Coordinates of C-alpha atoms in Angstrom, one line a residue:
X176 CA 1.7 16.2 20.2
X177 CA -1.0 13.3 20.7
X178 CA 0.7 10.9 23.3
X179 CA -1.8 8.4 24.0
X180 CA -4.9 7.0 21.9
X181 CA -7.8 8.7 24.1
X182 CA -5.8 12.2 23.0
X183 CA -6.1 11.0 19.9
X184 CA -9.8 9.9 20.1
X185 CA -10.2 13.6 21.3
X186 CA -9.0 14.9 18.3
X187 CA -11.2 12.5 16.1
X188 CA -14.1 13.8 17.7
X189 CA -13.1 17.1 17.2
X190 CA -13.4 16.4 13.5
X191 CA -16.8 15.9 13.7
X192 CA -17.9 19.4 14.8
X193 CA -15.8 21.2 12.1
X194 CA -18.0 22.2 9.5
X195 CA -15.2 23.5 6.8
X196 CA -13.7 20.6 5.0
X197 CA -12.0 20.4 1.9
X198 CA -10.9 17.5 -0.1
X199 CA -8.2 16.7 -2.6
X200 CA -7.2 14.1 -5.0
X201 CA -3.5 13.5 -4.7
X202 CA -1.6 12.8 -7.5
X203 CA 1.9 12.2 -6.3
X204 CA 4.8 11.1 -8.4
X205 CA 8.4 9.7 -7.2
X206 CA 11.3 10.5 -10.2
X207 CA 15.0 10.2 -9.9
X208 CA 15.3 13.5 -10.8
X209 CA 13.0 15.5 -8.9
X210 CA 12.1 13.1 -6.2
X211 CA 8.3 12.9 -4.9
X212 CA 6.3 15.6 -6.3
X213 CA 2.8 16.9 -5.6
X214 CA -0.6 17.7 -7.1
X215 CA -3.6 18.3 -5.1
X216 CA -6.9 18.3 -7.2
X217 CA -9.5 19.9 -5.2
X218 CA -13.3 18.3 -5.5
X219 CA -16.7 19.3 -4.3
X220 CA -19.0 16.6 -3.4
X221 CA -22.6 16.9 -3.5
X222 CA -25.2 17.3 -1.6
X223 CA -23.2 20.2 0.0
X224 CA -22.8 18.7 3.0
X225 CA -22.2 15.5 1.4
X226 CA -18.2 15.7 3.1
X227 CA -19.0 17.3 6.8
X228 CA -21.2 14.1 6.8
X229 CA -18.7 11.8 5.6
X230 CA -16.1 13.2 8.4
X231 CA -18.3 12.6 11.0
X232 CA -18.9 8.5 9.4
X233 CA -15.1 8.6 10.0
X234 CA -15.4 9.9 13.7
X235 CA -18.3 7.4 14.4
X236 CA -15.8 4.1 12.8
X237 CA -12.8 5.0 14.9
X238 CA -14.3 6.9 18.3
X239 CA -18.4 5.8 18.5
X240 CA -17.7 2.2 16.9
X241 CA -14.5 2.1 19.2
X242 CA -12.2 0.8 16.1
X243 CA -9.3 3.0 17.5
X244 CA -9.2 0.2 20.0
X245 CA -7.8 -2.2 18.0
X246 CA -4.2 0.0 18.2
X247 CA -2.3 -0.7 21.5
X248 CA -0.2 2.3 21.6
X249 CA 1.0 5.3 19.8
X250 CA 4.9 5.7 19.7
X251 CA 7.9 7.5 18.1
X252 CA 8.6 6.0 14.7
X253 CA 11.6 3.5 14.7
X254 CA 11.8 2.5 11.4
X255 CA 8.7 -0.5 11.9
X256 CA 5.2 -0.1 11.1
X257 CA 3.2 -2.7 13.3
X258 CA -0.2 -3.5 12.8
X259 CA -1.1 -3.0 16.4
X260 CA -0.1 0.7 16.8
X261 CA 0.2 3.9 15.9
X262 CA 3.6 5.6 15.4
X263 CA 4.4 9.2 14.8
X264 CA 7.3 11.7 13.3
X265 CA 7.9 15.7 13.4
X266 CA 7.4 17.1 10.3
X267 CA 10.9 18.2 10.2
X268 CA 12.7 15.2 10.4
X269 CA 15.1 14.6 7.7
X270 CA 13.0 11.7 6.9
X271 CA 10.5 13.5 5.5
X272 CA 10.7 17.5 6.2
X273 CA 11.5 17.9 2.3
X274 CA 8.8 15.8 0.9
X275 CA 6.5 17.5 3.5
X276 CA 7.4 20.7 2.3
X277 CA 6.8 20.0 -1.6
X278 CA 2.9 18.3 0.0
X279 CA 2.0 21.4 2.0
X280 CA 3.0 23.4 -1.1
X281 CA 0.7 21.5 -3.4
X282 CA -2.5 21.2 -1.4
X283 CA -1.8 25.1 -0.5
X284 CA -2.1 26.0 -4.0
X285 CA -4.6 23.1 -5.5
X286 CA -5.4 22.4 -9.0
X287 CA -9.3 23.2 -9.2
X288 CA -10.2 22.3 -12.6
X289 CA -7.7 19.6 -14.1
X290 CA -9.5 16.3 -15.3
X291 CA -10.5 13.7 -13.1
X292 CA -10.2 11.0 -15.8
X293 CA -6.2 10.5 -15.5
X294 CA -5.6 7.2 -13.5
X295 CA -2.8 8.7 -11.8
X296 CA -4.2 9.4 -8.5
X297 CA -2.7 8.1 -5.3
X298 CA -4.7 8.8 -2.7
X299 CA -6.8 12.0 -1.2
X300 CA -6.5 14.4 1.5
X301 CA -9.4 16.0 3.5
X302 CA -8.3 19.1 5.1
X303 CA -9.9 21.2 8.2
X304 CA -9.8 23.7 11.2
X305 CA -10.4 21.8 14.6
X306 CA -10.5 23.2 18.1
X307 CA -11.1 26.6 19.8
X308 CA -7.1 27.2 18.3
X309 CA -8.7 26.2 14.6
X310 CA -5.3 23.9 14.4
X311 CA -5.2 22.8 11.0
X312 CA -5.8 19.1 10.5
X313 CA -5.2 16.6 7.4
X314 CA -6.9 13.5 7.1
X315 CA -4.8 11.0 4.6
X316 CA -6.0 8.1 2.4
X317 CA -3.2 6.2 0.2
X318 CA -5.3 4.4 -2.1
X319 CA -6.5 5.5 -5.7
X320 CA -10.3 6.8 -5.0
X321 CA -11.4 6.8 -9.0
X322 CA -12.7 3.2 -10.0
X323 CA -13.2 3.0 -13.8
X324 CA -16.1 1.3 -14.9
X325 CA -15.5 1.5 -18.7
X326 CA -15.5 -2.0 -18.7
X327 CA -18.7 -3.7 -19.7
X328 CA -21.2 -5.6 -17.9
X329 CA -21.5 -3.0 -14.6
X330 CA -24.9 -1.7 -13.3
X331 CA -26.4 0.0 -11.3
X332 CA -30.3 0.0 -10.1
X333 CA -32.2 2.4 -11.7
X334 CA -35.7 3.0 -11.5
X335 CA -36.2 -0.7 -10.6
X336 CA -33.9 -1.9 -13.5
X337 CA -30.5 -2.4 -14.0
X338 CA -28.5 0.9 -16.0
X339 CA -24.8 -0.2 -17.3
X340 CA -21.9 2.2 -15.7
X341 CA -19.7 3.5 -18.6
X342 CA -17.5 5.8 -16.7
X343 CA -15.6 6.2 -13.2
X344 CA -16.9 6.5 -10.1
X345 CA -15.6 8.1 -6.6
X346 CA -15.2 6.2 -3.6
X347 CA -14.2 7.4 -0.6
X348 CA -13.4 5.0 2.4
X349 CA -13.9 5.5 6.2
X350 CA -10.6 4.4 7.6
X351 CA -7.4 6.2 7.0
X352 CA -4.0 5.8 6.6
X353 CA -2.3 9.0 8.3
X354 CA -3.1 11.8 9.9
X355 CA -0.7 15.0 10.0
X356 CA -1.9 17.3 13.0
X357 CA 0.4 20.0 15.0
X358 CA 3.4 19.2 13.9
X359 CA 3.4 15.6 13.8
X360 CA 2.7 12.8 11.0
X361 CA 0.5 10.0 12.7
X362 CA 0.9 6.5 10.6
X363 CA -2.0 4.4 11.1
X364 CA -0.1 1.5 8.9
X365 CA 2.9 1.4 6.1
X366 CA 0.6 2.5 3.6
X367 CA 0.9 5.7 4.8
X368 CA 4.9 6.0 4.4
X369 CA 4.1 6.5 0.4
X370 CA 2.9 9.8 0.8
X371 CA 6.1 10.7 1.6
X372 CA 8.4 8.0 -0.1
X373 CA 10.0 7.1 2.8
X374 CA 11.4 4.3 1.0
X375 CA 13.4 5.7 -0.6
X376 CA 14.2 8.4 2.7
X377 CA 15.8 5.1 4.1
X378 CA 18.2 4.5 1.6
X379 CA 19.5 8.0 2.1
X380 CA 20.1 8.1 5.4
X381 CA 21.5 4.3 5.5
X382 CA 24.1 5.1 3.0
X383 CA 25.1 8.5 4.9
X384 CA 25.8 6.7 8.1
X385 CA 27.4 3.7 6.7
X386 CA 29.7 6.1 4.7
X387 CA 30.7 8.3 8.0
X388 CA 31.6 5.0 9.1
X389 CA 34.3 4.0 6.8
X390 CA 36.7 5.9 8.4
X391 CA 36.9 4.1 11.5
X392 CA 38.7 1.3 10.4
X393 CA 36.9 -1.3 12.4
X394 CA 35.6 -3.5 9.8
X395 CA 38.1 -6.1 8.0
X396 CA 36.3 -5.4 4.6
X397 CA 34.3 -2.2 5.2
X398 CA 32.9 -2.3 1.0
X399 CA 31.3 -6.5 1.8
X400 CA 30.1 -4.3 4.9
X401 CA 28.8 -1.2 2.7
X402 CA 27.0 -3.9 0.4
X403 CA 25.5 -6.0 3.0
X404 CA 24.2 -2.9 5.5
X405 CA 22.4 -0.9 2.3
X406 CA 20.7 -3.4 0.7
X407 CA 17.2 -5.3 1.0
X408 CA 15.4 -3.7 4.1
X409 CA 18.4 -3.1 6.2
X410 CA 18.3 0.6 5.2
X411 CA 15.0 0.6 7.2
X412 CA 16.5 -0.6 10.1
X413 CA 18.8 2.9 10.1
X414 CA 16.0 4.5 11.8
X415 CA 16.9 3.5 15.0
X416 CA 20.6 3.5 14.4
X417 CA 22.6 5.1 17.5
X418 CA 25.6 6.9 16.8
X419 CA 27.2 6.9 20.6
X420 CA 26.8 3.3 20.5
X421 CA 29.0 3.1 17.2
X422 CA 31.4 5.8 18.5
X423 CA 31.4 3.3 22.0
X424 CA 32.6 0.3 20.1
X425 CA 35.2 2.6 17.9
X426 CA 36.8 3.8 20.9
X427 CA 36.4 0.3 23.5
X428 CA 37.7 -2.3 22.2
X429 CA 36.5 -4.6 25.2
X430 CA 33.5 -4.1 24.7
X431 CA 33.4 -4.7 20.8
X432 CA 34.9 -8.1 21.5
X433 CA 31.7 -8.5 23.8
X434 CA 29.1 -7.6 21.4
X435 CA 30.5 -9.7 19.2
X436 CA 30.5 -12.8 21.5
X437 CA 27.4 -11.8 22.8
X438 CA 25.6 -11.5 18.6
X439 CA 27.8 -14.2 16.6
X440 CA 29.9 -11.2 15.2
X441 CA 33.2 -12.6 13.8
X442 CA 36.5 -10.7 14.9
X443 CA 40.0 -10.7 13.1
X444 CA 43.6 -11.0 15.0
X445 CA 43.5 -7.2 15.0
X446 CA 40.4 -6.9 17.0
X447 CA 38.5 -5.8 13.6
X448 CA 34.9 -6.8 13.2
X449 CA 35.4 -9.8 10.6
X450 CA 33.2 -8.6 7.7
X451 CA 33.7 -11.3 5.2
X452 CA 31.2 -13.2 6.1
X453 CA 27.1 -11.5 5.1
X454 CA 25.9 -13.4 8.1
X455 CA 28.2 -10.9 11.0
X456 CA 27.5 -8.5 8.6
X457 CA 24.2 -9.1 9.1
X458 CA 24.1 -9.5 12.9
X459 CA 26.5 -5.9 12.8
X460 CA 23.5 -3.7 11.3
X461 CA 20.6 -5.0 13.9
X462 CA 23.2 -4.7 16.9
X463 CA 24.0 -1.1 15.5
X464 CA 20.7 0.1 14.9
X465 CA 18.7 -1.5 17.9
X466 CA 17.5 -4.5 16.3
X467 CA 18.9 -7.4 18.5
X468 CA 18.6 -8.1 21.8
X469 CA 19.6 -11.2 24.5
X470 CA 17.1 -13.9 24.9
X471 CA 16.5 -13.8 28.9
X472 CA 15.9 -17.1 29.6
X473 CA 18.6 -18.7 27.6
X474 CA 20.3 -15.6 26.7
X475 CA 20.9 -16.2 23.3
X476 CA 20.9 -13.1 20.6
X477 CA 17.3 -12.8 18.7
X478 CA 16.7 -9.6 16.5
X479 CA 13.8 -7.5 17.6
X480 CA 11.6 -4.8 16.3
X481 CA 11.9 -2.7 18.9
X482 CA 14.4 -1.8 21.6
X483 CA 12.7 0.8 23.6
X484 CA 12.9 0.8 27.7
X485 CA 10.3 -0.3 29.6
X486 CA 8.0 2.0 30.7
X487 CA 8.6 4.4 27.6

């Protein structure tokens, strides 16, 4: 697992020296019925070398240039994507393990002669060997690399003069969004959760949790709850939802009538969490799913993005 960003500089530069990449367009569809879907389009560039070259642009942007530096930290993904860091998930978690599988799949067994006029390209993925272990390594742009030029009044210079483009181009960008390397799924920003439709991941996990919780009966109107906890970006927020800290305020009822003074929760006569309201509702989800925390010098509730120990 890359921990810290000079392990991951190190693997950047590895990049550089592998001299066997591939490429793939992805075409990558999400469907009610079958969920994400893959197809991996494998290109050759020329010159031959064309791509080694163009991996080793990427090393020199993030490692020689030093633009890794502009991420703080990497960290274990809790459900937010900041702009400032890095943040990673195992292949196997339920978040995306099945998507994963159905990726690895496609660009295992690519599509080598399908046309490369459809618009329905999402991104690409460069694939290679790095290290004295030859780990495998992708490499993961989300952004559509075909830009159509069958529009008029587009040129190009051309033997000192200007020729019209009539068809589509490639273009291939030096940054990247993700990176999947040993195990692990590195997000360099939220584009990177549509390779794997962790949108819609989100929702699935939010309404399995809020469902186990119905039977509980701590909540005076568990269904305003149900609405309130899976809609808009709450489901996100399920990410970093404890389940011993729900079980705690099941089972205590002192302490769920001090969370809820503490976070503006409304309780009934019965000691239920008072549910009719969307703003406790509200406050319920970020307390459950570490999303609100105590203000120190004033100590009044303020939601957070992340509630991770110091020094972790």
């Amino acid at each position: 697992m890359i921990k810290s960003l000079s392990q991951l500089e190190s693997v950047i530069d590895l990049c550089s020296k592998c001299n066997n990449w591939t490429i793939q367009l992805l075409n990558i569809k999400n469907t009610v019925k079958n969920g994400t879907t893959y197809i991996g389009r494998e290109i050759v560039l020329h010159p031959d070398d064309k791509l080694n070259e163009f991996v080793k642009e990427i090393d020199t942007y993030y490692v020689k240039e030093k633009n890794l530096e502009r991420y703080k930290e990497i960290c274990a993904f809790d459900g937010v994507n900041i702009e400032n860091r890095i943040s990673y998930i195992s292949i196997d978690n339920p978040l995306i393990s099945d998507q994963f599988i159905k990726f690895k799949n496609a660009i295992n067994k690519p599509n080598v002669d399908g046309s490369l006029e459809t618009k329905d390209f999402k991104g690409y993925v460069l694939t290679g060997s790095i290290g004295e272990e030859k780990k495998e390594i992708h490499l993961v742009s989300i952004l559509n690399p075909i830009i159509s030029y069958k529009k008029k009044h587009n040129f190009i210079i051309q033997n000192n003069s200007f020729k019209e483009i009539t068809g589509n181009i490639l273009r291939l960008k030096i940054y990247i969004d993700a990176i999947i390397y040993d195990g692990f799924f590195y997000m360099f920003n939220m584009s990177a959760e549509k390779l794997f439709n962790m949108e819609r991941s989100y929702k699935k996990i939010c309404e399995q949790q809020v469902e186990k919780m119905e039977r509980r009966n701590i909540f005076s109107d568990f269904e305003k709850f149900k609405q309130v906890a899976t809609s808009g970006n709450r489901p996100r927020k399920f990410v970093s939802y404890r389940q011993e800290n729900f079980d705690l305020l099941v089972e205590d009822i002192g302490k769920r009538i001090e969370i809820a003074g503490r976070f503006d929760i409304k309780m009934t006569d019965d000691d239920k969490f008072d549910t009719s309201e969307d703003k406790s509702n509200d406050n319920l989800v970020k307390v459950l799913c570490s999303k609100a925390a105590l203000e120190p010098f004033h100590n009044s509730p303020v939601e957070v993005e992340s509630a991770r120990k110091w020094g972790s």
